[in-house]
Amino acid sequence: MTFEEFAVARLPGLVRFAAVLTGERALADDVVQETLIRASARWDKIGGLDRPEQYVRKMVVNEFLSWRRRSWRQVPAGSGGDVDDRRSPDHATGHAERDALLTEIAKLPRRQRAVLVLRYYEGLSDAEIAEAVGCKPGTVRGYASRALAALRVELRPEPHEGGNLTIGEVIR
Amino acid sequence: MRTENDVRDALTTLERHAPDPDAVLRAVRERSAPRRRTRWWASGLATAGAVGAAAAVFVATAAPAGPAPGVFRMPDGAAGSATGTGPGRNVLLTAATTAAHASPVSGKYWRTSTVTGNFRRVGSGDDTYLIVQRTRDEMRTSRSTGQMTGYHQSLGTQLGSARDRAAWRHDGSPTSWEIGLATEISSPDGYFDEADGPVGTTPGKRTADFGGDSTPGKPYMIGARELSPEQLRDLPADPAQLRKLILSAYDAKAGDGPVDAYLFSHTPDVLAMPVPPAVRSALYKMLADLDGVHAQGRVTDVAGRKGLAISLNTHYQQCADRGADQTSTLRPCTVQQRLVIDPETTRPLSRELRYVDPPAGEPWHSPGGLFSYAIYQD
């Protein structure tokens, strides 16, 4: 699969994912652009993977998580320089409770937000999320439970699919 | 009360903020247009074949050239041993007694610095060799407010050992490497912050990270809990309760492995925190009760410091290693975790992971081969 073929087939899904991950159109656009530029430069490797879309999705997550660190030129949230469409209520559907929930999600630390999006929007297991976020599965559960507690979400015990049994972690 | 479904539904509505894919792709094409030919031949990561493929559409960015890699050298006496001199229980109980009588931590700030080295497999075919990717993480926390400042720095990459030098030369004597899927050793979470893109022999900048995503004022993470300095001081001096706390994020189904191995690998980070003497003592008592802990006597650690070593060997049915074809192979292996402590202060000096039995068919690992280490410094 060439990079162009990949982009045509996967970009619509990728921009939707980035929109949910970032919650803002401008940031989603930036994050996807940066990711694709870097992915295309290494396409000889990525294109040969079984599931290149998974690797690119991981790159999008990394880009989002590291965005603030690198991009100090970003207009700080709430300073009015950019349309912050996270906070505009969705009058069309009139779901006040849902908008309240989105407002609270927007306040979560990025890593917690990314874990929620990967778990509930992408439907990944904790082991898969750990791989995408670059941490241990236990840490994923820590982030998820803190995020859900902050959002006051009631949890029914619901086992998440485990990954392969693998050896003790590499020291980080 | 909200449900997980509410979260799912709310998140899905954010799809409406998706940018136009065609516009994104146009912008990417424009920004990636080749401006000048990159000196790809100077870049170790780009083999002729790989550049040919990449240059069909875009030109790969060359990594900056760095100095020739140094070689990781194991200090004399730091080679590790497969079995150990005897049961580790007594050594750990002695440490527990020493710890209980140590003076409590004082000072306004608590500083720690951890250097980690992770061995990665690079090159291809017969020219496969190991490099060590080294990073330093520093943390300074106020003991009154819990406010934390962290620093992160890549320390540059070394060759895994002198015997890796020949394969490195065959590989074109690169000074940077692409770290990613194909270089992973033995871990589902072997990804690093630097995973995307090249790592080189040139050390990176030291960058500040003001607490990252941790909850402000609660810089100490144990298991699934984040703790403030007061909460750390108020931890129960009870081995069973500490064990439960460290295991609060443990999940066998998610690949966390045997409980004892998990406790052995997660407790040293807690020992490195400014916990009260009684808590440190209880942590050592908890370790003393683990099955299969061995004493290795007085050793030199990977940083060349003398200390007492205890080890735990764990056999795993499935050790993951991604081959050069980027598919995972799962084979049995035995891994030794070694913890080196300073017997006087009872602070941890280092942790090391070695293969006692490497996964079969992986000539780049020798029995006893170190593949990951962490050095705790004050």
Coordinates of C-alpha atoms in Angstrom, one line a residue:
Chain A
M1 CA 0.0 0.0 0.0
T2 CA 1.5 3.3 -1.0
F3 CA 1.2 6.4 1.2
E4 CA -1.3 7.9 -1.2
E5 CA -3.5 4.8 -1.2
F6 CA -3.4 4.8 2.6
A7 CA -4.3 8.5 2.8
V8 CA -7.3 8.1 0.5
A9 CA -8.6 5.0 2.3
R10 CA -7.9 6.0 5.9
L11 CA -7.9 9.7 6.2
P12 CA -11.6 10.2 6.7
G13 CA -11.5 7.9 9.7
L14 CA -8.3 9.5 10.9
V15 CA -9.6 13.0 10.9
R16 CA -12.8 11.9 12.8
F17 CA -10.6 10.2 15.4
A18 CA -8.4 13.3 15.7
A19 CA -11.5 15.5 16.1
V20 CA -12.7 13.3 19.0
L21 CA -9.2 13.1 20.5
T22 CA -8.6 16.8 20.4
G23 CA -12.1 18.2 20.6
E24 CA -11.2 21.1 18.3
R25 CA -11.1 21.3 14.5
A26 CA -7.9 23.4 14.3
L27 CA -5.9 21.2 16.6
A28 CA -7.2 18.0 14.9
D29 CA -6.1 19.5 11.5
D30 CA -2.6 20.4 12.9
V31 CA -2.1 17.0 14.6
V32 CA -3.2 15.0 11.5
Q33 CA -1.0 17.1 9.2
E34 CA 2.1 16.8 11.3
T35 CA 1.5 13.1 11.7
L36 CA 1.0 12.5 8.0
I37 CA 4.1 14.4 7.1
R38 CA 6.2 12.4 9.4
A39 CA 4.5 9.1 8.4
S40 CA 5.0 9.8 4.7
A41 CA 8.8 10.3 5.3
R42 CA 8.9 6.9 6.8
W43 CA 6.4 5.2 4.7
D44 CA 8.8 2.5 3.5
K45 CA 8.6 1.1 7.0
I46 CA 5.1 1.9 8.1
G47 CA 3.6 0.9 4.8
G48 CA 5.0 -2.6 5.2
L49 CA 3.2 -3.2 8.6
D50 CA 0.2 -5.5 8.8
R51 CA -1.9 -2.7 10.2
P52 CA -0.4 0.6 9.2
E53 CA -3.5 2.5 10.3
Q54 CA -2.9 1.3 13.9
Y55 CA 0.7 2.7 13.8
V56 CA -0.5 6.0 12.4
R57 CA -3.2 6.2 15.0
K58 CA -0.5 5.8 17.6
M59 CA 1.4 8.6 16.0
V60 CA -1.6 10.8 16.1
V61 CA -2.0 10.1 19.8
N62 CA 1.7 10.9 20.4
E63 CA 1.4 14.1 18.4
F64 CA -1.6 15.2 20.5
L65 CA 0.1 14.3 23.8
S66 CA 3.3 16.2 22.9
W67 CA 1.7 19.1 21.1
R68 CA 1.8 21.6 23.9
R69 CA 5.5 20.9 24.7
R70 CA 6.6 21.6 21.2
S71 CA 4.2 24.2 20.0
W72 CA 4.6 27.1 22.3
R73 CA 3.2 29.3 19.6
Q74 CA -0.2 27.8 20.2
V75 CA -2.7 30.3 21.3
P76 CA -3.5 29.4 25.0
A77 CA -6.9 28.0 25.4
G78 CA -9.5 30.6 26.3
S79 CA -7.5 33.6 25.2
G80 CA -9.8 34.2 22.3
G81 CA -7.3 34.0 19.5
D82 CA -9.0 30.9 18.0
V83 CA -12.5 29.7 17.9
D84 CA -12.6 27.2 20.7
D85 CA -15.5 25.1 19.5
R86 CA -15.2 22.7 22.4
R87 CA -17.2 25.0 24.6
S88 CA -19.9 26.1 22.2
P89 CA -23.0 24.3 23.3
D90 CA -24.7 22.2 20.8
H91 CA -28.1 24.0 20.6
A92 CA -29.2 22.0 17.6
T93 CA -29.6 18.9 19.7
G94 CA -30.2 20.6 22.9
H95 CA -28.5 18.0 25.0
A96 CA -27.5 20.1 28.0
E97 CA -26.3 17.1 30.0
R98 CA -24.1 15.9 27.2
D99 CA -22.6 19.4 26.7
A100 CA -21.9 19.5 30.4
L101 CA -20.1 16.2 30.1
L102 CA -18.1 17.4 27.1
T103 CA -17.1 20.5 29.0
E104 CA -15.8 18.3 31.8
I105 CA -14.0 16.0 29.4
A106 CA -12.3 19.0 27.9
K107 CA -10.8 19.8 31.3
L108 CA -9.2 16.4 31.8
P109 CA -5.4 16.0 31.5
R110 CA -4.6 15.0 27.9
R111 CA -3.4 11.5 28.8
Q112 CA -6.6 10.7 30.6
R113 CA -8.6 12.1 27.7
A114 CA -6.7 10.0 25.2
V115 CA -7.3 6.9 27.3
L116 CA -11.1 7.6 27.3
V117 CA -11.2 8.2 23.6
L118 CA -9.3 5.0 22.8
R119 CA -11.4 3.0 25.2
Y120 CA -14.9 4.4 24.4
Y121 CA -14.7 5.8 20.9
E122 CA -12.2 3.4 19.4
G123 CA -13.2 0.5 21.6
L124 CA -9.7 -0.7 22.4
S125 CA -8.6 -3.0 25.2
D126 CA -6.4 -1.7 28.0
A127 CA -3.5 -3.6 26.5
E128 CA -4.0 -2.0 23.1
I129 CA -4.4 1.4 24.7
A130 CA -1.2 0.9 26.6
E131 CA 0.6 0.3 23.4
A132 CA -1.0 3.3 21.7
V133 CA -0.3 5.7 24.6
G134 CA 3.1 4.2 25.4
C135 CA 2.6 3.2 29.0
K136 CA 1.8 0.1 31.1
P137 CA -1.7 -1.4 31.1
G138 CA -1.9 -0.7 34.8
T139 CA -1.2 2.9 34.2
V140 CA -4.0 3.0 31.6
R141 CA -6.4 1.7 34.2
G142 CA -5.2 4.3 36.6
Y143 CA -5.8 7.1 34.0
A144 CA -9.2 5.7 33.1
S145 CA -10.4 5.3 36.7
R146 CA -9.3 8.8 37.6
A147 CA -11.0 10.3 34.5
L148 CA -14.2 8.4 35.1
A149 CA -14.1 9.4 38.8
A150 CA -13.6 13.1 37.8
L151 CA -16.6 12.8 35.4
R152 CA -18.7 11.0 38.0
V153 CA -19.3 8.0 35.8
E154 CA -20.8 5.0 37.4
L155 CA -18.8 1.8 36.6
R156 CA -20.2 -1.6 36.1
P157 CA -17.4 -4.1 36.3
E158 CA -16.7 -4.9 32.7
P159 CA -13.7 -7.0 32.0
H160 CA -11.5 -5.6 29.3
E161 CA -9.9 -8.0 26.9
G162 CA -6.3 -8.7 28.0
G163 CA -3.3 -8.9 25.7
N164 CA -0.7 -11.6 25.4
L165 CA 1.1 -12.7 28.5
T166 CA 4.4 -11.0 28.1
I167 CA 7.5 -10.6 30.2
G168 CA 8.1 -8.0 32.8
E169 CA 8.2 -4.5 31.6
V170 CA 11.2 -2.8 30.2
I171 CA 12.3 -0.2 32.7
R172 CA 11.1 3.2 31.9
Chain B
M1 CA -25.3 9.3 37.6
R2 CA -23.5 9.1 34.3
T3 CA -22.6 5.8 32.5
E4 CA -19.9 4.7 30.3
N5 CA -22.4 4.9 27.4
D6 CA -22.9 8.6 28.1
V7 CA -19.1 9.1 27.7
R8 CA -19.1 7.1 24.4
D9 CA -22.1 9.1 23.0
A10 CA -20.7 12.5 24.1
L11 CA -17.3 11.7 22.5
T12 CA -18.9 10.5 19.3
T13 CA -20.6 13.9 18.8
L14 CA -17.1 15.5 18.6
E15 CA -16.8 13.9 15.1
R16 CA -18.6 17.0 13.9
H17 CA -15.3 18.9 14.4
A18 CA -13.4 16.7 11.9
P19 CA -11.5 18.7 9.3
D20 CA -12.0 18.1 5.6
P21 CA -9.8 15.1 4.7
D22 CA -9.1 16.4 1.2
A23 CA -7.9 19.8 2.5
V24 CA -5.7 18.0 5.0
L25 CA -4.1 15.9 2.3
R26 CA -3.6 18.9 0.0
A27 CA -1.8 20.7 2.9
V28 CA 0.3 17.6 3.6
R29 CA 1.4 17.3 -0.1
E30 CA 2.3 21.0 -0.2
R31 CA 4.3 20.9 3.0
S32 CA 6.1 17.7 2.1
A33 CA 7.2 18.8 -1.4
P34 CA 10.9 18.2 -1.7
R35 CA 12.8 21.4 -1.4
R36 CA 16.3 20.1 -1.7
R37 CA 17.8 16.7 -1.7
T38 CA 18.7 15.4 1.7
R39 CA 22.1 14.1 2.4
W40 CA 20.5 10.7 3.0
W41 CA 23.8 8.8 2.5
A42 CA 25.0 10.5 5.7
S43 CA 22.1 9.1 7.6
G44 CA 22.5 5.7 9.2
L45 CA 18.8 5.0 9.2
A46 CA 18.4 5.2 5.5
T47 CA 19.5 2.2 3.6
A48 CA 19.6 2.6 -0.1
G49 CA 16.4 0.5 -0.6
A50 CA 14.5 2.3 2.0
V51 CA 15.3 5.8 0.7
G52 CA 14.4 4.6 -2.8
A53 CA 10.9 3.7 -1.6
A54 CA 10.4 6.9 0.4
A55 CA 11.8 9.2 -2.2
A56 CA 9.1 8.0 -4.7
V57 CA 6.7 10.5 -3.1
F58 CA 8.6 12.3 -0.4
V59 CA 12.1 12.8 0.6
A60 CA 13.1 11.4 4.0
T61 CA 14.5 13.8 6.5
A62 CA 18.1 13.0 7.4
A63 CA 18.9 12.7 11.0
P64 CA 21.7 15.0 12.1
A65 CA 25.0 13.3 12.1
G66 CA 26.4 12.6 15.5
P67 CA 29.7 11.4 17.0
A68 CA 30.6 7.7 16.7
P69 CA 28.8 5.7 19.4
G70 CA 30.5 4.8 22.6
V71 CA 30.2 1.3 23.9
F72 CA 28.3 0.3 26.9
R73 CA 30.8 -1.3 29.4
M74 CA 29.7 -3.5 32.2
P75 CA 31.8 -2.5 35.3
D76 CA 33.9 -5.3 36.6
G77 CA 31.9 -7.6 38.8
A78 CA 28.6 -6.4 37.5
A79 CA 27.9 -9.3 35.2
G80 CA 25.2 -10.8 37.3
S81 CA 24.6 -14.4 38.1
A82 CA 21.9 -16.8 37.1
T83 CA 21.1 -18.2 40.6
G84 CA 22.5 -16.3 43.5
T85 CA 24.2 -17.4 46.7
G86 CA 21.2 -18.4 48.7
P87 CA 17.7 -17.3 49.8
G88 CA 17.2 -13.6 49.8
R89 CA 14.9 -13.5 52.8
N90 CA 17.5 -12.8 55.4
V91 CA 19.1 -10.0 53.4
L92 CA 15.7 -8.4 53.0
L93 CA 14.8 -8.8 56.7
T94 CA 18.2 -7.2 57.6
A95 CA 17.5 -4.3 55.3
A96 CA 14.1 -4.0 56.9
T97 CA 15.7 -3.7 60.3
T98 CA 18.3 -1.2 59.1
A99 CA 15.6 0.9 57.4
A100 CA 13.5 1.1 60.5
H101 CA 16.3 2.7 62.4
A102 CA 17.3 5.2 59.6
S103 CA 16.6 8.9 60.2
P104 CA 13.5 10.2 58.4
V105 CA 14.0 12.2 55.3
S106 CA 14.5 15.9 55.9
G107 CA 14.8 18.9 53.7
K108 CA 12.5 21.2 51.8
Y109 CA 12.7 19.4 48.5
W110 CA 13.1 15.9 47.4
R111 CA 15.2 15.3 44.4
T112 CA 15.6 12.1 42.4
S113 CA 17.3 11.3 39.2
T114 CA 16.9 8.0 37.3
V115 CA 19.0 7.0 34.3
T116 CA 17.5 4.2 32.3
G117 CA 19.1 2.3 29.5
N118 CA 17.1 0.1 27.2
F119 CA 18.7 -2.2 24.7
R120 CA 17.2 -2.1 21.3
R121 CA 17.8 -4.4 18.4
V122 CA 18.8 -2.6 15.1
G123 CA 20.4 -3.4 11.8
S124 CA 19.1 -6.3 9.7
G125 CA 19.9 -9.9 8.9
D126 CA 23.3 -11.0 9.9
D127 CA 24.1 -7.4 10.9
T128 CA 21.7 -7.3 13.8
Y129 CA 23.2 -5.7 16.8
L130 CA 22.2 -4.1 20.1
I131 CA 22.3 -0.4 21.0
V132 CA 21.5 1.1 24.4
Q133 CA 19.0 4.0 24.4
R134 CA 19.7 6.1 27.5
T135 CA 17.5 8.7 29.1
R136 CA 17.6 10.6 32.4
D137 CA 14.5 11.7 34.3
E138 CA 14.8 14.1 37.2
M139 CA 12.2 15.0 39.6
R140 CA 12.1 17.7 42.3
T141 CA 9.2 18.0 44.6
S142 CA 8.4 20.3 47.4
R143 CA 7.9 18.3 50.5
S144 CA 5.4 20.8 51.8
T145 CA 3.2 21.5 48.8
G146 CA 3.9 18.5 46.6
Q147 CA 4.6 20.8 43.7
M148 CA 6.8 18.9 41.2
T149 CA 9.1 19.9 38.4
G150 CA 10.5 17.2 36.2
Y151 CA 13.2 17.2 33.6
H152 CA 13.7 14.7 30.9
Q153 CA 16.8 14.3 28.7
S154 CA 18.0 11.8 26.2
L155 CA 21.6 10.9 27.0
G156 CA 22.4 9.5 23.5
T157 CA 22.9 6.0 22.3
Q158 CA 25.7 3.6 22.8
L159 CA 26.5 0.2 21.2
G160 CA 25.4 -2.6 23.4
S161 CA 28.8 -4.2 23.7
A162 CA 32.2 -4.3 22.0
R163 CA 31.1 -7.3 20.0
D164 CA 28.4 -5.2 18.4
R165 CA 31.0 -3.0 16.7
A166 CA 31.6 -5.3 13.7
A167 CA 27.9 -5.5 12.9
W168 CA 27.6 -1.7 13.3
R169 CA 30.4 -1.2 10.8
H170 CA 28.7 -3.6 8.4
D171 CA 25.6 -1.5 8.8
G172 CA 27.4 1.5 7.5
S173 CA 28.6 2.9 10.9
P174 CA 25.4 4.9 11.6
T175 CA 25.2 7.5 14.3
S176 CA 21.4 7.4 14.5
W177 CA 18.8 4.8 14.3
E178 CA 15.1 4.5 13.6
I179 CA 13.5 3.4 16.8
G180 CA 10.1 1.9 16.4
L181 CA 8.3 -1.4 15.9
A182 CA 11.2 -3.4 14.5
T183 CA 13.6 -2.6 17.3
E184 CA 11.3 -3.6 20.2
I185 CA 12.6 -6.2 22.6
S186 CA 10.4 -8.4 24.6
S187 CA 7.8 -6.1 25.7
P188 CA 4.3 -5.0 24.7
D189 CA 5.0 -1.6 26.2
G190 CA 8.5 -1.2 24.8
Y191 CA 7.5 2.1 23.3
F192 CA 9.3 5.2 24.5
D193 CA 8.5 8.8 24.2
E194 CA 11.2 9.0 21.5
A195 CA 9.8 6.0 19.7
D196 CA 8.7 7.9 16.7
G197 CA 11.8 9.0 14.8
P198 CA 15.5 8.5 15.0
V199 CA 17.6 8.3 18.1
G200 CA 21.2 9.2 17.8
T201 CA 24.5 9.3 19.5
T202 CA 24.1 13.0 20.3
P203 CA 22.5 13.7 23.7
G204 CA 19.2 15.6 23.6
K205 CA 18.2 18.8 25.3
R206 CA 17.1 18.7 29.0
T207 CA 13.5 19.7 28.9
A208 CA 11.3 20.7 31.8
D209 CA 8.0 19.0 32.4
F210 CA 6.0 20.7 35.1
G211 CA 4.3 17.7 36.6
G212 CA 2.9 16.4 33.3
D213 CA -0.5 15.0 33.7
S214 CA -0.2 14.2 37.4
T215 CA -2.7 15.8 39.7
P216 CA -1.2 19.0 41.1
G217 CA 0.2 18.4 44.6
K218 CA 0.1 14.6 44.2
P219 CA 3.4 13.7 42.5
Y220 CA 3.9 10.2 44.0
M221 CA 2.1 7.5 42.1
I222 CA 1.9 4.1 43.7
G223 CA -0.3 1.5 42.0
A224 CA -3.4 3.3 40.8
R225 CA -3.1 6.0 43.4
E226 CA -1.5 9.5 43.3
L227 CA -0.3 10.6 46.7
S228 CA 0.5 14.0 48.2
P229 CA 3.6 14.4 50.5
E230 CA 1.3 14.1 53.5
Q231 CA -0.3 10.9 52.2
L232 CA 3.1 9.5 51.5
R233 CA 4.1 10.2 55.1
D234 CA 0.9 8.7 56.4
L235 CA 1.2 5.4 54.5
P236 CA 0.6 2.4 56.7
A237 CA 3.8 0.7 57.9
D238 CA 2.2 -2.7 57.1
P239 CA 3.5 -5.1 54.5
A240 CA 0.1 -6.5 53.6
Q241 CA -1.5 -3.1 53.1
L242 CA 1.5 -1.8 51.1
R243 CA 1.4 -4.9 48.9
K244 CA -2.3 -4.2 48.3
L245 CA -1.6 -0.6 47.4
I246 CA 1.2 -1.5 44.9
L247 CA -1.1 -4.2 43.4
S248 CA -4.0 -1.8 43.0
A249 CA -3.1 -1.3 39.3
Y250 CA -2.2 -5.0 38.7
D251 CA -4.2 -6.9 36.2
A252 CA -3.1 -10.4 35.1
K253 CA -5.5 -10.3 32.1
A254 CA -3.7 -7.3 30.8
G255 CA -0.4 -9.0 30.7
D256 CA 1.1 -7.8 34.1
G257 CA 2.6 -11.2 34.6
P258 CA 3.1 -13.2 37.9
V259 CA 2.2 -11.2 41.0
D260 CA 5.6 -11.8 42.7
A261 CA 7.5 -10.5 39.6
Y262 CA 5.2 -7.5 39.4
L263 CA 5.8 -6.6 43.1
F264 CA 9.5 -7.1 42.7
S265 CA 9.6 -4.7 39.7
H266 CA 7.3 -2.1 41.1
T267 CA 8.5 -1.8 44.7
P268 CA 11.9 -0.3 44.0
D269 CA 10.3 2.9 42.7
V270 CA 8.5 3.2 46.0
L271 CA 11.7 2.5 48.0
A272 CA 13.2 5.5 46.0
M273 CA 10.4 7.8 47.3
P274 CA 10.8 9.8 50.6
V275 CA 8.7 7.3 52.6
P276 CA 9.1 7.2 56.4
P277 CA 11.6 4.7 57.9
A278 CA 8.8 2.4 59.1
V279 CA 7.2 2.2 55.7
R280 CA 10.6 1.5 54.0
S281 CA 11.1 -1.2 56.5
A282 CA 7.6 -2.7 55.8
L283 CA 8.4 -2.7 52.1
Y284 CA 11.5 -4.8 52.6
K285 CA 9.5 -7.2 54.8
M286 CA 6.9 -7.5 52.0
L287 CA 9.7 -8.3 49.5
A288 CA 11.2 -10.9 52.0
D289 CA 7.9 -12.8 51.7
L290 CA 8.0 -13.2 48.0
D291 CA 8.8 -16.7 46.7
G292 CA 12.0 -17.3 44.9
V293 CA 14.0 -14.2 45.9
H294 CA 17.7 -14.9 46.0
A295 CA 20.6 -13.1 47.5
Q296 CA 23.5 -12.4 45.3
G297 CA 25.8 -10.9 47.9
R298 CA 27.9 -7.9 47.4
V299 CA 28.0 -6.8 43.8
T300 CA 28.9 -3.9 41.6
D301 CA 25.9 -2.3 39.8
V302 CA 25.8 -1.1 36.2
A303 CA 26.9 2.4 37.4
G304 CA 29.9 0.8 39.2
R305 CA 28.6 1.2 42.7
K306 CA 28.9 -1.4 45.4
G307 CA 25.8 -2.7 47.0
L308 CA 23.8 -5.8 48.0
A309 CA 21.9 -7.6 45.3
I310 CA 18.7 -9.6 45.4
S311 CA 17.2 -11.2 42.4
L312 CA 14.1 -13.0 41.2
N313 CA 14.0 -15.2 38.2
T314 CA 10.7 -15.5 36.3
H315 CA 9.9 -17.9 33.5
Y316 CA 7.4 -16.7 30.9
Q317 CA 5.7 -18.9 28.4
Q318 CA 5.5 -16.1 25.8
C319 CA 8.2 -13.5 25.4
A320 CA 7.5 -11.1 22.6
D321 CA 10.1 -10.0 20.2
R322 CA 9.4 -8.3 17.0
G323 CA 11.6 -9.6 14.2
A324 CA 13.0 -7.6 11.4
D325 CA 9.9 -8.5 9.5
Q326 CA 8.0 -6.7 12.2
T327 CA 5.9 -9.7 13.3
S328 CA 5.9 -10.7 16.9
T329 CA 7.3 -14.1 17.8
L330 CA 6.3 -15.5 21.1
R331 CA 8.7 -17.9 22.7
P332 CA 9.4 -19.0 26.3
C333 CA 12.2 -17.2 28.2
T334 CA 13.4 -16.7 31.7
V335 CA 14.1 -13.2 32.9
Q336 CA 16.1 -12.2 36.0
Q337 CA 15.2 -9.0 37.8
R338 CA 18.1 -7.8 40.0
L339 CA 17.7 -5.1 42.6
V340 CA 20.9 -3.6 44.1
I341 CA 20.5 -1.7 47.3
D342 CA 22.8 0.4 49.5
P343 CA 22.8 -1.7 52.7
E344 CA 23.6 1.4 54.9
T345 CA 20.9 3.8 53.6
T346 CA 18.6 1.0 52.3
R347 CA 17.9 3.2 49.3
P348 CA 17.7 1.4 46.0
L349 CA 20.8 1.8 43.7
S350 CA 19.7 0.2 40.5
R351 CA 17.4 -2.3 38.8
E352 CA 18.6 -4.6 36.1
L353 CA 16.7 -7.0 33.7
R354 CA 18.7 -9.9 32.2
Y355 CA 17.8 -12.9 30.2
V356 CA 18.7 -16.1 32.0
D357 CA 17.3 -18.0 29.1
P358 CA 16.8 -15.7 26.1
P359 CA 14.0 -16.6 23.8
A360 CA 15.2 -19.3 21.4
G361 CA 16.6 -18.3 18.0
E362 CA 17.8 -14.8 19.0
P363 CA 21.5 -14.8 18.7
W364 CA 21.8 -11.2 19.6
H365 CA 21.0 -12.0 23.2
S366 CA 23.5 -14.0 25.2
P367 CA 22.5 -15.9 28.4
G368 CA 22.8 -13.5 31.2
G369 CA 22.4 -10.6 28.7
L370 CA 21.4 -7.4 30.2
F371 CA 18.5 -5.7 28.3
S372 CA 17.2 -3.0 30.5
Y373 CA 18.5 -1.1 33.5
A374 CA 17.6 1.8 35.8
I375 CA 20.1 3.7 38.0
Y376 CA 18.7 5.6 40.9
Q377 CA 20.7 8.7 41.9
D378 CA 20.1 11.3 44.6

